[in-house]
mmCIF file of C-alpha atoms in Angstrom:
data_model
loop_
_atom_site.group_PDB
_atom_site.id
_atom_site.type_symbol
_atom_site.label_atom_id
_atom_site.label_comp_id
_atom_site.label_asym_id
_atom_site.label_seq_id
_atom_site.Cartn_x
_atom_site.Cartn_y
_atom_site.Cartn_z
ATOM 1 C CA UNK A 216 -4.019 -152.676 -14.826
ATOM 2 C CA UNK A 217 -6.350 -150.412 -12.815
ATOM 3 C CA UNK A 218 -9.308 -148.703 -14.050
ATOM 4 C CA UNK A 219 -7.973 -145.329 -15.855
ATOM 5 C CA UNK A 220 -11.123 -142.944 -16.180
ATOM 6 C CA UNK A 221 -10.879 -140.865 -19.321
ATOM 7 C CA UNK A 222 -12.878 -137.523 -20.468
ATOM 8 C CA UNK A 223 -13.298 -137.410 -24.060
ATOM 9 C CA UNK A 224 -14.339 -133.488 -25.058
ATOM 10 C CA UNK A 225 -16.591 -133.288 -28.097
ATOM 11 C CA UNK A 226 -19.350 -135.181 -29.649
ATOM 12 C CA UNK A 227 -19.053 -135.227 -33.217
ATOM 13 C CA UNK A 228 -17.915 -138.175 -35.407
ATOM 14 C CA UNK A 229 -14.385 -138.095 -33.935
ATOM 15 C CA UNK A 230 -15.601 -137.915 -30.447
ATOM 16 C CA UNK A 231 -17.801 -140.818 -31.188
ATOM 17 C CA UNK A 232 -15.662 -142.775 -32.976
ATOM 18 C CA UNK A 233 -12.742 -142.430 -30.450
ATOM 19 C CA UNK A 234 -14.616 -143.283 -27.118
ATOM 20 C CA UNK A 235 -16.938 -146.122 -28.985
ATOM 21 C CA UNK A 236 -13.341 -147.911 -29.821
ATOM 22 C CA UNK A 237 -11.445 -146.877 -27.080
ATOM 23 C CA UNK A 238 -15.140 -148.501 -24.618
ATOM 24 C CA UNK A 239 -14.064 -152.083 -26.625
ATOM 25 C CA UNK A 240 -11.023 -152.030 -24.911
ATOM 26 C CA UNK A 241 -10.913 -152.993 -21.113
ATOM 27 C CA UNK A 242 -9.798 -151.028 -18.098
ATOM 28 C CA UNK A 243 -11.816 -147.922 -19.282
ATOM 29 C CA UNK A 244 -13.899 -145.902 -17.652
ATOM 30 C CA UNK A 245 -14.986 -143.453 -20.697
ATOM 31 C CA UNK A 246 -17.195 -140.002 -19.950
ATOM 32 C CA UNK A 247 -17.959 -137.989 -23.398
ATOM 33 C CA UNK A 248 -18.402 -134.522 -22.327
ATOM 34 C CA UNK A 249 -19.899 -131.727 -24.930
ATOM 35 C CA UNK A 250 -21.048 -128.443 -25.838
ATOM 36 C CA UNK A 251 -23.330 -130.165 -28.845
ATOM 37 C CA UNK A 252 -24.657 -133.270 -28.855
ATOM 38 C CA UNK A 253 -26.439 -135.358 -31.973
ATOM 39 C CA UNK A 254 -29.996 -134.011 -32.591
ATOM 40 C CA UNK A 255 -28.091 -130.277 -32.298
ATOM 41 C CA UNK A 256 -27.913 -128.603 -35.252
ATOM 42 C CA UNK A 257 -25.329 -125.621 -34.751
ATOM 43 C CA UNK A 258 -22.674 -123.664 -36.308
ATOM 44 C CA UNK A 259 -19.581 -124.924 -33.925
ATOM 45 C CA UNK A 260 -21.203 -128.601 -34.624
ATOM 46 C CA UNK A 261 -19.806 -129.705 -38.333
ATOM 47 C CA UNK A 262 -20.403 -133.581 -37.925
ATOM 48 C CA UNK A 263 -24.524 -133.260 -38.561
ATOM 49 C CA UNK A 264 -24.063 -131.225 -41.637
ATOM 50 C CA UNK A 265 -21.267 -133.444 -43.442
ATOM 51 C CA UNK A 266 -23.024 -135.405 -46.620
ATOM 52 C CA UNK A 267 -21.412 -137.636 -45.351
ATOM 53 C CA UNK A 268 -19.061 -140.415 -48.025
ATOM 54 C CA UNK A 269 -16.178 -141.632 -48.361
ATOM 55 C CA UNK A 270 -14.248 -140.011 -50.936
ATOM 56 C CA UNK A 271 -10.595 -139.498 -50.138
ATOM 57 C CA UNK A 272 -8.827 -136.875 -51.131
ATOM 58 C CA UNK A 273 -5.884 -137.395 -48.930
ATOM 59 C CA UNK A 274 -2.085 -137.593 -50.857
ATOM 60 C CA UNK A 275 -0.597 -141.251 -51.598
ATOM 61 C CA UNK A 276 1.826 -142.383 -48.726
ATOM 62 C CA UNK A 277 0.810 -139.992 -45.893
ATOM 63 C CA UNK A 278 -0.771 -140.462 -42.908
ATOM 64 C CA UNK A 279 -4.179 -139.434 -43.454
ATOM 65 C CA UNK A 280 -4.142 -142.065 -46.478
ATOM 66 C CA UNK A 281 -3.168 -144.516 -43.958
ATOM 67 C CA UNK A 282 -6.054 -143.245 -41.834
ATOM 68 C CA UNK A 283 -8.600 -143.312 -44.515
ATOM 69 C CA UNK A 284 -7.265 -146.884 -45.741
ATOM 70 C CA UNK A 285 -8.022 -147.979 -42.241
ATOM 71 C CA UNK A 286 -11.587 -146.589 -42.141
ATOM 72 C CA UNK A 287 -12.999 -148.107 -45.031
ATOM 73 C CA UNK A 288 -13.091 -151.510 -43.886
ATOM 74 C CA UNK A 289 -15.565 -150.115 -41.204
ATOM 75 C CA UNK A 290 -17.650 -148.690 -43.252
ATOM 76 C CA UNK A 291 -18.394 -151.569 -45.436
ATOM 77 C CA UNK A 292 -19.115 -153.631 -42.386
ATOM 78 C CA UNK A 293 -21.561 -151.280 -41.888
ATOM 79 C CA UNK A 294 -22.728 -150.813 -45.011
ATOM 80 C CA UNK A 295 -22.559 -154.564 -45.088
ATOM 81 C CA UNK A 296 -24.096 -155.965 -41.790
ATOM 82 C CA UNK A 297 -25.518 -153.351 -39.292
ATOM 83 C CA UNK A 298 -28.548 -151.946 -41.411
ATOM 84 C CA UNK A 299 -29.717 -149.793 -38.149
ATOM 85 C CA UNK A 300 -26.540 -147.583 -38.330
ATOM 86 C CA UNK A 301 -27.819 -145.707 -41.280
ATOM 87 C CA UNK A 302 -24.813 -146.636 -43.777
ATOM 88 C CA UNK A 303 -25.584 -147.627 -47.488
ATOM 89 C CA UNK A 304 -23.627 -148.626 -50.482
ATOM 90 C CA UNK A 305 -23.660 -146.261 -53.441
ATOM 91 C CA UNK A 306 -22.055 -145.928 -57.234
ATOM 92 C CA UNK A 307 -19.430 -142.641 -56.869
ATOM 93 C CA UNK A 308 -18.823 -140.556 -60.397
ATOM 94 C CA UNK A 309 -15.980 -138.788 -60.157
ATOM 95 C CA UNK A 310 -15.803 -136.087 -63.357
ATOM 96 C CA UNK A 311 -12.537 -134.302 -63.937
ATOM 97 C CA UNK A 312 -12.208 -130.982 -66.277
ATOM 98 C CA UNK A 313 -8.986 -129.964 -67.325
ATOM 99 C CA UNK A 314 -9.606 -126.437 -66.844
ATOM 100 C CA UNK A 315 -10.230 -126.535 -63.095
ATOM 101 C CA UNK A 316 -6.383 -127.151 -62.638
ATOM 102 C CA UNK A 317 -4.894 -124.879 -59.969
ATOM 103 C CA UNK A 318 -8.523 -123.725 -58.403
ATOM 104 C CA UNK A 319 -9.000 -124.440 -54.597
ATOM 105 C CA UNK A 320 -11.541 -127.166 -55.009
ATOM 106 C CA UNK A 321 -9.197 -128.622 -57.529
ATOM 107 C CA UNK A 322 -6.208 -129.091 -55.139
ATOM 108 C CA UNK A 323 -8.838 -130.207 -52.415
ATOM 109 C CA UNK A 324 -9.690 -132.893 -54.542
ATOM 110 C CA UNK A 325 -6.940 -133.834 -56.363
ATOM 111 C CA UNK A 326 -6.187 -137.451 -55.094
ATOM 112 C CA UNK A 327 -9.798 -138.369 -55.963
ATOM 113 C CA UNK A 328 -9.683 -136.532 -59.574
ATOM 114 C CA UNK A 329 -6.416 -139.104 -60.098
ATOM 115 C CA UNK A 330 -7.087 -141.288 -62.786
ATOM 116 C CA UNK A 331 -5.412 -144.083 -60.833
ATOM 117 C CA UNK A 332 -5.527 -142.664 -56.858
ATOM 118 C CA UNK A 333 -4.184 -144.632 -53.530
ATOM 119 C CA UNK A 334 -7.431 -145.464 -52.633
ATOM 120 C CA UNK A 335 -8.457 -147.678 -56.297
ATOM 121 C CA UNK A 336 -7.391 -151.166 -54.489
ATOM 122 C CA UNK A 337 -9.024 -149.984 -51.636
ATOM 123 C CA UNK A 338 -12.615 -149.530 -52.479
ATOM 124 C CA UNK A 339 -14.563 -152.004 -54.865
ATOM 125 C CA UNK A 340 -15.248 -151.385 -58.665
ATOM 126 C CA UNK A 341 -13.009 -148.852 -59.278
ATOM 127 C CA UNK A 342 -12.891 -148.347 -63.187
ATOM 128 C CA UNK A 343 -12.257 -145.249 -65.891
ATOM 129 C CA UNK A 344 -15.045 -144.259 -67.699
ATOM 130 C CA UNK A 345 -15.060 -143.816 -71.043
ATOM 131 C CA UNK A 346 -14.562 -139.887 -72.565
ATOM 132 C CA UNK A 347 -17.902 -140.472 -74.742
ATOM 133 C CA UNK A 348 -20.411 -140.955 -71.550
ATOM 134 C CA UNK A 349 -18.876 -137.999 -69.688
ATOM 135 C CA UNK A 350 -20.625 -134.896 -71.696
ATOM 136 C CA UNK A 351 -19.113 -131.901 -73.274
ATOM 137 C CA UNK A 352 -16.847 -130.130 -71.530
ATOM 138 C CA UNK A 353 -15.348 -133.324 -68.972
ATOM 139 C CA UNK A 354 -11.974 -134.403 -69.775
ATOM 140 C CA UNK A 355 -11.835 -137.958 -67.901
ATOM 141 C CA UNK A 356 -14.097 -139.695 -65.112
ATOM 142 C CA UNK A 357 -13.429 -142.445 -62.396
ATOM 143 C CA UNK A 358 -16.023 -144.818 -60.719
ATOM 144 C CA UNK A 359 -16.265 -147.068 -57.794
ATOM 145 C CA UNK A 360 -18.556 -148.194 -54.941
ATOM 146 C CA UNK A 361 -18.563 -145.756 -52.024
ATOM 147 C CA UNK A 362 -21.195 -145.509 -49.285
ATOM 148 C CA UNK A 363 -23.286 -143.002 -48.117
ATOM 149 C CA UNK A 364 -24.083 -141.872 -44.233
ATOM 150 C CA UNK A 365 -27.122 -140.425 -43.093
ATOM 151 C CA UNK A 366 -25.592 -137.982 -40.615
ATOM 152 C CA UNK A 367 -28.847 -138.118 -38.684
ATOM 153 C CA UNK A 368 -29.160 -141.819 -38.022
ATOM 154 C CA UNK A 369 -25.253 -142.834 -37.526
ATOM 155 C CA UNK A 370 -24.636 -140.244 -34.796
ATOM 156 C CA UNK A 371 -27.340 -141.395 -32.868
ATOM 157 C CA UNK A 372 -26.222 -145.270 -33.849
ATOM 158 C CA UNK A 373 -22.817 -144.047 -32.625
ATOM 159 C CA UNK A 374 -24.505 -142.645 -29.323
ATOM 160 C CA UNK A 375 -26.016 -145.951 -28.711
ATOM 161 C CA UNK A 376 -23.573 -148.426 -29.479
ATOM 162 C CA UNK A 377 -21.046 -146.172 -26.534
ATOM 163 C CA UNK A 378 -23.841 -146.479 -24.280
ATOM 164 C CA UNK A 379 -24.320 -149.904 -24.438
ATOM 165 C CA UNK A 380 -20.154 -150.412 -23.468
ATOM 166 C CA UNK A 381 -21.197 -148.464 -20.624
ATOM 167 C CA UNK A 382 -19.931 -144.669 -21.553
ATOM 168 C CA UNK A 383 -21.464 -141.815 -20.044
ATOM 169 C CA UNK A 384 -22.697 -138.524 -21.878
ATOM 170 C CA UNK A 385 -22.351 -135.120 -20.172
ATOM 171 C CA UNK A 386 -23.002 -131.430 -21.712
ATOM 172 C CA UNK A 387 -20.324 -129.193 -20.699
ATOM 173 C CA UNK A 388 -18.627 -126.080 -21.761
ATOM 174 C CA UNK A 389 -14.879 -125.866 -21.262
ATOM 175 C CA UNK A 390 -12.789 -122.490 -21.634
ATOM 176 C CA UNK A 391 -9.887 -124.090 -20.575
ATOM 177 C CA UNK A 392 -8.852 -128.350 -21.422
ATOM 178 C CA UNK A 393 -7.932 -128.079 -17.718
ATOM 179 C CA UNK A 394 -11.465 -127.960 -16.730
ATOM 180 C CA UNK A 395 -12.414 -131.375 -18.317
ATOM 181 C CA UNK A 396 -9.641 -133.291 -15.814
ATOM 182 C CA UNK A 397 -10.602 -131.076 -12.823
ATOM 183 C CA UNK A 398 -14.269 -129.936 -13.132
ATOM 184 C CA UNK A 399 -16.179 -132.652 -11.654
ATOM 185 C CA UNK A 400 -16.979 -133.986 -14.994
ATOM 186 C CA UNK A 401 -16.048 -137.483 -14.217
ATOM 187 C CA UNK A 402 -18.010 -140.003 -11.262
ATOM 188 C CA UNK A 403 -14.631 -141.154 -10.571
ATOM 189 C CA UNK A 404 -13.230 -137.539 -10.211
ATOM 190 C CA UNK A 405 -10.056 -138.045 -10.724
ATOM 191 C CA UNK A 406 -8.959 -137.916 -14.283
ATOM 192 C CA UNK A 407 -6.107 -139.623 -15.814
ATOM 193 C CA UNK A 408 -6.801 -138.983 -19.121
ATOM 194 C CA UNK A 409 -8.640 -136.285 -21.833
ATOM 195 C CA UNK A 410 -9.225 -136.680 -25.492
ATOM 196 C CA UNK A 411 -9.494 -133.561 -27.381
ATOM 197 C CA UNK A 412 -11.787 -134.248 -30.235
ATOM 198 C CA UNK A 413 -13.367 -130.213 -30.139
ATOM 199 C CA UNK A 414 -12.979 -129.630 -34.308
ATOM 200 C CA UNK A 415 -13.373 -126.314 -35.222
ATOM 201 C CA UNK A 416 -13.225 -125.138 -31.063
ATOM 202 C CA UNK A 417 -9.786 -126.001 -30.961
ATOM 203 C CA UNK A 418 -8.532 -123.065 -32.113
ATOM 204 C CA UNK A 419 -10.535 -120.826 -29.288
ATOM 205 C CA UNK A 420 -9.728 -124.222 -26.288
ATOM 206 C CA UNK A 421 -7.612 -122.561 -23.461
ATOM 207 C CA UNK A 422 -4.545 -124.824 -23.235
ATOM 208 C CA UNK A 423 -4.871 -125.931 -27.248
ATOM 209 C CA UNK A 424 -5.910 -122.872 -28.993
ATOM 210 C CA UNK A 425 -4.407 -124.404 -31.995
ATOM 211 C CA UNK A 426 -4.294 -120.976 -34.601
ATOM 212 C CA UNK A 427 -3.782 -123.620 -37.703
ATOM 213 C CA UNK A 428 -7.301 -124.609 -37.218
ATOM 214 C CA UNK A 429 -9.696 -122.849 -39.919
ATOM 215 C CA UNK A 430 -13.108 -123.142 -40.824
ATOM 216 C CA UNK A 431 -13.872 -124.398 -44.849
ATOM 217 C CA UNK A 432 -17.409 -123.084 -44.822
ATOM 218 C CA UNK A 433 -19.441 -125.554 -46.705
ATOM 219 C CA UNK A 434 -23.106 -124.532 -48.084
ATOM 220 C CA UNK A 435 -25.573 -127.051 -48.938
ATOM 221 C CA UNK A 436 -29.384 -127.974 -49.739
ATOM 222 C CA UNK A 437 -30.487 -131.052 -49.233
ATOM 223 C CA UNK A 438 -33.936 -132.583 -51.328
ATOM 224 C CA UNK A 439 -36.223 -134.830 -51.549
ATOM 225 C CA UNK A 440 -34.998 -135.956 -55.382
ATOM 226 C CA UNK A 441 -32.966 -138.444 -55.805
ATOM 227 C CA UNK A 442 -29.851 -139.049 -57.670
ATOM 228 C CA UNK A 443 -29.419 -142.555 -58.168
ATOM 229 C CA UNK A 444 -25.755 -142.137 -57.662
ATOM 230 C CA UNK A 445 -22.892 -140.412 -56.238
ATOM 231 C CA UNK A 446 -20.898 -136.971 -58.601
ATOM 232 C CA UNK A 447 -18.450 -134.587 -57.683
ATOM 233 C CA UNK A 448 -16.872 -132.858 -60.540
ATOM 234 C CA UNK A 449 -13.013 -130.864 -60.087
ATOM 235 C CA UNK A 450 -14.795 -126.966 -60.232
ATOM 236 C CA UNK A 451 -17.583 -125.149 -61.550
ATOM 237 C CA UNK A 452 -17.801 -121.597 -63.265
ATOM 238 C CA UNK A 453 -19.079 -119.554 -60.713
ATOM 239 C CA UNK A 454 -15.726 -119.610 -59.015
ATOM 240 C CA UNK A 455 -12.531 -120.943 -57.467
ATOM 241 C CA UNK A 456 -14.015 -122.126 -53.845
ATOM 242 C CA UNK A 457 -17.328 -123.309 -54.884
ATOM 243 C CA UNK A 458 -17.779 -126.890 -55.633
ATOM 244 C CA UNK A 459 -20.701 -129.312 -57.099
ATOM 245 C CA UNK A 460 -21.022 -132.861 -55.947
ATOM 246 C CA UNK A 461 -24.313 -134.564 -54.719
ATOM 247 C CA UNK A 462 -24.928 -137.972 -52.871
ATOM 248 C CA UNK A 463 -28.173 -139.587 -51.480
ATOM 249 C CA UNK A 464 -28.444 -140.588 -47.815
ATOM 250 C CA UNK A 465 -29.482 -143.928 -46.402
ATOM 251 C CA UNK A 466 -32.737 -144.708 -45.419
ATOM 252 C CA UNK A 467 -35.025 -141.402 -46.946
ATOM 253 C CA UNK A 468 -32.190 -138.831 -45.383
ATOM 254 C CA UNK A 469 -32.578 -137.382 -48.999
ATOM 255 C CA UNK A 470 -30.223 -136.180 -51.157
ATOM 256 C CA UNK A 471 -27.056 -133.386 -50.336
ATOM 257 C CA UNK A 472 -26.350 -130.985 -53.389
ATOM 258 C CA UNK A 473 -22.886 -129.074 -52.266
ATOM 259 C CA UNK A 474 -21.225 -126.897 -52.183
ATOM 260 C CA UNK A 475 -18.383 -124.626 -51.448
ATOM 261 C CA UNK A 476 -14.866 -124.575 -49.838
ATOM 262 C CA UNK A 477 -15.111 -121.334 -48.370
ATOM 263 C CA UNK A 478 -11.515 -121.232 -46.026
ATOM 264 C CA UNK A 479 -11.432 -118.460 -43.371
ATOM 265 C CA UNK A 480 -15.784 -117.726 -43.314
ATOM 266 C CA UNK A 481 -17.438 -118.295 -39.974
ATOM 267 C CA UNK A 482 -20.950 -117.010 -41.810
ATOM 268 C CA UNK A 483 -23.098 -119.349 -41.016
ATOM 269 C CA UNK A 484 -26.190 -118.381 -42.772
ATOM 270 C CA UNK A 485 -27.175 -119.779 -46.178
ATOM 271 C CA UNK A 486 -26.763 -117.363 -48.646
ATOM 272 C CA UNK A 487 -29.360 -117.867 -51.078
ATOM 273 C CA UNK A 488 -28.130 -116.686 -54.127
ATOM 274 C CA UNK A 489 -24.833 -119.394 -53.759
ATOM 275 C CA UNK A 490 -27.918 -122.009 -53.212
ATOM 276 C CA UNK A 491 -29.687 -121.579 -56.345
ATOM 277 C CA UNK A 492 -26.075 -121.999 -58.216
ATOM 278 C CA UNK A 493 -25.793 -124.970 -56.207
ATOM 279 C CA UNK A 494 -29.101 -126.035 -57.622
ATOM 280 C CA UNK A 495 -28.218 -125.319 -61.214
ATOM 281 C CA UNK A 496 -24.649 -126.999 -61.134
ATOM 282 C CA UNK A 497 -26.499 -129.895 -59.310
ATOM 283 C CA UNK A 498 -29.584 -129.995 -62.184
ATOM 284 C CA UNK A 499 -26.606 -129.741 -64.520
ATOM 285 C CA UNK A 500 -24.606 -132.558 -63.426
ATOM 286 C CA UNK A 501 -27.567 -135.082 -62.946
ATOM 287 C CA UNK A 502 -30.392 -134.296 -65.102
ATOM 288 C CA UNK A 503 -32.452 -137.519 -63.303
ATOM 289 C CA UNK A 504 -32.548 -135.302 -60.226
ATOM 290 C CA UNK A 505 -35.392 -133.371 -61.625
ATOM 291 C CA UNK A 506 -36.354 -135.505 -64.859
ATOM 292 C CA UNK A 507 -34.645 -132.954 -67.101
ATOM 293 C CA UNK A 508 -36.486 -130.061 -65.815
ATOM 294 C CA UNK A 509 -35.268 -127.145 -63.948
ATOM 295 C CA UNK A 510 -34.100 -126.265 -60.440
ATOM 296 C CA UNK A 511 -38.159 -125.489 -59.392
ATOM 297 C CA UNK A 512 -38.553 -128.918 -59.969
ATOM 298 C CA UNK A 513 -36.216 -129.588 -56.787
ATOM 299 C CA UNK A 514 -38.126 -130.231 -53.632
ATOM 300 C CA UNK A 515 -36.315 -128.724 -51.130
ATOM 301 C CA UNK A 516 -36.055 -129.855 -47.303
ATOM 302 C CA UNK A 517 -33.608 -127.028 -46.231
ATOM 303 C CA UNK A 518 -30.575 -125.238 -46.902
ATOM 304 C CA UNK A 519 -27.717 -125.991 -44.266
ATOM 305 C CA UNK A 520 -23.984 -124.825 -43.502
ATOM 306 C CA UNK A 521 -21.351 -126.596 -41.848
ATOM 307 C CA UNK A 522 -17.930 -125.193 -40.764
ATOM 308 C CA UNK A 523 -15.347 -127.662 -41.796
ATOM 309 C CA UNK A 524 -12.409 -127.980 -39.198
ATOM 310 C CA UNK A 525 -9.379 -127.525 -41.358
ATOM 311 C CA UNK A 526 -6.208 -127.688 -39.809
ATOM 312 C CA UNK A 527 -3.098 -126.535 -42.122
ATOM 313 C CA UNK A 528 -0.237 -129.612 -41.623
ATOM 314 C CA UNK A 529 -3.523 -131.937 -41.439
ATOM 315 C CA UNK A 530 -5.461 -134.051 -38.626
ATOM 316 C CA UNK A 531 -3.885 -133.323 -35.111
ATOM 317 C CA UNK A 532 -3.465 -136.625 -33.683
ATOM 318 C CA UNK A 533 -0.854 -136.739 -30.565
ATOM 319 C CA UNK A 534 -0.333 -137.001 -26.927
ATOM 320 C CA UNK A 535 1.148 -134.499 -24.425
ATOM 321 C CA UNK A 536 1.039 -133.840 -20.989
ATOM 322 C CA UNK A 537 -0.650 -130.885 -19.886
ATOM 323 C CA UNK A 538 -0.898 -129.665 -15.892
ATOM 324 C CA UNK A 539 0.520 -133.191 -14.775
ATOM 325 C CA UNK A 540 -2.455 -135.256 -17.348
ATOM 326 C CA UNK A 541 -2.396 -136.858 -20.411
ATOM 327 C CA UNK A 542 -3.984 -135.092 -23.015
ATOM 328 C CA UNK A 543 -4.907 -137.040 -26.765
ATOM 329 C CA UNK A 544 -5.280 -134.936 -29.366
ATOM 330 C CA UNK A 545 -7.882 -135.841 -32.261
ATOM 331 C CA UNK A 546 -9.150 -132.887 -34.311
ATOM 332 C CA UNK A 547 -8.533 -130.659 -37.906
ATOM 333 C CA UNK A 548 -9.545 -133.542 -39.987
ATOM 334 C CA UNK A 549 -11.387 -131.155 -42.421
ATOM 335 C CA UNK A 550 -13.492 -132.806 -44.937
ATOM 336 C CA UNK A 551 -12.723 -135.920 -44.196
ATOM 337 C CA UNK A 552 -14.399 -136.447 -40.548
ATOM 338 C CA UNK A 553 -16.241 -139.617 -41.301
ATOM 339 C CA UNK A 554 -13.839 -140.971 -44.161
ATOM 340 C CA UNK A 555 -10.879 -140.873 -42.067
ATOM 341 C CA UNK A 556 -13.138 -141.384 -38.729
ATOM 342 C CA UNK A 557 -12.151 -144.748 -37.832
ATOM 343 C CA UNK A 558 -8.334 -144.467 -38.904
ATOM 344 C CA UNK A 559 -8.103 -141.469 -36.600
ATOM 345 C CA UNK A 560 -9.792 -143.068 -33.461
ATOM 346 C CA UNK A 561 -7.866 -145.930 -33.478
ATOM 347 C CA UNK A 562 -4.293 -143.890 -33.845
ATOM 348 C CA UNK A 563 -5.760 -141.903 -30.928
ATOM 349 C CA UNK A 564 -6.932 -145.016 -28.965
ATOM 350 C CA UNK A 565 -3.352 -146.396 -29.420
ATOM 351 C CA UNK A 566 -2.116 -143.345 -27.351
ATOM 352 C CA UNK A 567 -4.665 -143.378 -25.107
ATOM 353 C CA UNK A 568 -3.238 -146.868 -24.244
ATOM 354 C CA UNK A 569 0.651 -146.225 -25.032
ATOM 355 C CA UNK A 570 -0.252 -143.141 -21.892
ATOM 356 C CA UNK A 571 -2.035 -145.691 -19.583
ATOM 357 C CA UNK A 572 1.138 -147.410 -19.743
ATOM 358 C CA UNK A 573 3.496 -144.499 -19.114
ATOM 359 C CA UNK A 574 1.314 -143.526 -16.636
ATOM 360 C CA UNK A 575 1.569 -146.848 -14.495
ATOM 361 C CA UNK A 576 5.646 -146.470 -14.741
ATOM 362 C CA UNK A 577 5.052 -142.831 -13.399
#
């Protein structure tokens, strides 16, 4: 088979993840090409602000189970075996109020609030908790093993691990998908084949702009405390699309407090009154955070907002031929970038190869 030089737009965790699996495979000659690249912290660029866990929340029997099933394996390896990647192990609480039923961040989350979910043969550990170590007000709890990313290490580690298979990194802008096949992006100039892995910028893309794609604005502050463990919790008080969970990063990336589900906001400036009810809800949840003292007692590193790609129908992953070149679509994953990261890359590197092939018959 001859070499088939590929241009993979977009350098978040899909981007990444698709061109480091697709660079395993030979016959590839792989150029990432992007607006934002890791180290960028912007408003188009969700991947750095993600917590980042893995906490599905996808439905039993679908295909985005079948992706996150397929990414947790992964994961663990990392978690596991390749300290430098910035992956840890990390107890998940998962607190469930009867009350929240029928709230936005309730349906967002109701796989995981389950009290038996696809995912409990999947990860380890997975147990109920008992109704008397929950506190008032929580009507049932789930725990199991989950890891943690640090956002700021694993892109990077992704980064690396593509250039060692020989990829290429380019910043671009594209206004059109036509321009990544015919702009000079690639050394081999021709093109055979593009990956669309642009998030959130699919929806504005010349040739995709895909209208189902909508932001889920997500608020967050991250500190220096430390939770010991992983919570989310079905809702809060202060509203239908704000949420409370909190995880700690690997290797001193501190600890996320979320957050909010936000659909349809492009704002991307904190708003500081939504950050000190993150606080409280946070202080609430996990008293350790702050030894049983108050939000001042949090020691703050920043406040951050990320734009969650959320595609209505789900993760776009599919080929199609667009000005005479194969185009792979990977993008609208939502929350679940990183938890679904490496199901999705490897459905998209299957077409990648299933269009090589139709592409030699052509």
């Amino acid at each position: 088979m001859s070499q088939k030089n590929v241009v993979v737009i977009g350098a978040g965790v899909a981007g990444l993840t698709t061109a480091l699996l697709l660079s395993k495979r030979p016959g590839y000659k792989i150029v990432v090409a992007a607006k934002h690249m890791p180290g960028d912290y912007d408003i188009e660029y969700a991947s750095p602000w993600a917590g980042a866990n893995y906490m599905p929340v996808s439905v039993r029997g679908t295909e985005a189970a079948k992706w996150d099933k397929d990414t947790w394996g992964p994961l663990e390896d990392l978690a596991q075996n390749h300290p430098d990647a910035g992956v840890h192990f990390q107890e998940c609480e998962i607190r469930s109020r009867s009350k929240d039923v029928g709230t936005a961040t309730a349906d967002w989350f109701a796989e995981l609030l389950s009290p038996s979910p696809w995912f409990k043969d999947v990860v380890p550990n997975f147990r109920t908790l008992p109704k008397e170590t929950l506190g008032s007000g929580i009507d049932s709890g789930t725990a199991f093993t989950s890891v943690c990313i640090n956002t700021a290490i694993y892109l990077p580690w992704l980064v690396s691990q593509c250039l060692k298979n020989g990829v290429i990194f380019k910043r671009a802008v594209f206004k059109h998908i036509s321009e990544a096949s015919s702009s000079g992006i690639h050394p081999g100039n021709k093109v055979d084949i593009v990956i669309n892995c642009t998030g959130l910028m699919a929806s504005t893309l010349g040739g995709v702009e895909d209208k189902k794609v909508v932001p889920a604005r997500g608020q967050i502050v991250i500190v220096r405390n430390d939770s010991g463990r992983m919570y989310d919790i079905s809702g809060t008080d202060d509203g239908p699309d704000e949420a409370c969970y909190m995880m700690t990063r690997a290797a001193g990336g501190g600890t996320i407090l979320g957050g909010s589900y936000q659909k349809g906001s492009w704002e991307s400036q904190p708003d500081p009154n939504l950050a000190t009810r993150i606080m409280k809800r946070a202080v609430e949840l996990c008293p350790a955070l702050t030894g049983g003292k108050g939000i001042e007692h949090l020691d703050v590193i920043r406040h951050g907002v990320g734009l969650r790609p959320v595609r209505e129908g789900g993760t776009r992953i599919e080929k199609e031929r667009l000005g005479g070149v194969w185009v792979v679509h990977n993008y609208g994953a939502g929350g679940a970038g990183y938890q679904s990261s490496y199901g999705c890359a490897k459905a998209a590197v299957d077409l990648v190869e299933e269009a090589s092939r139709e592409k030699a018959k052509l």
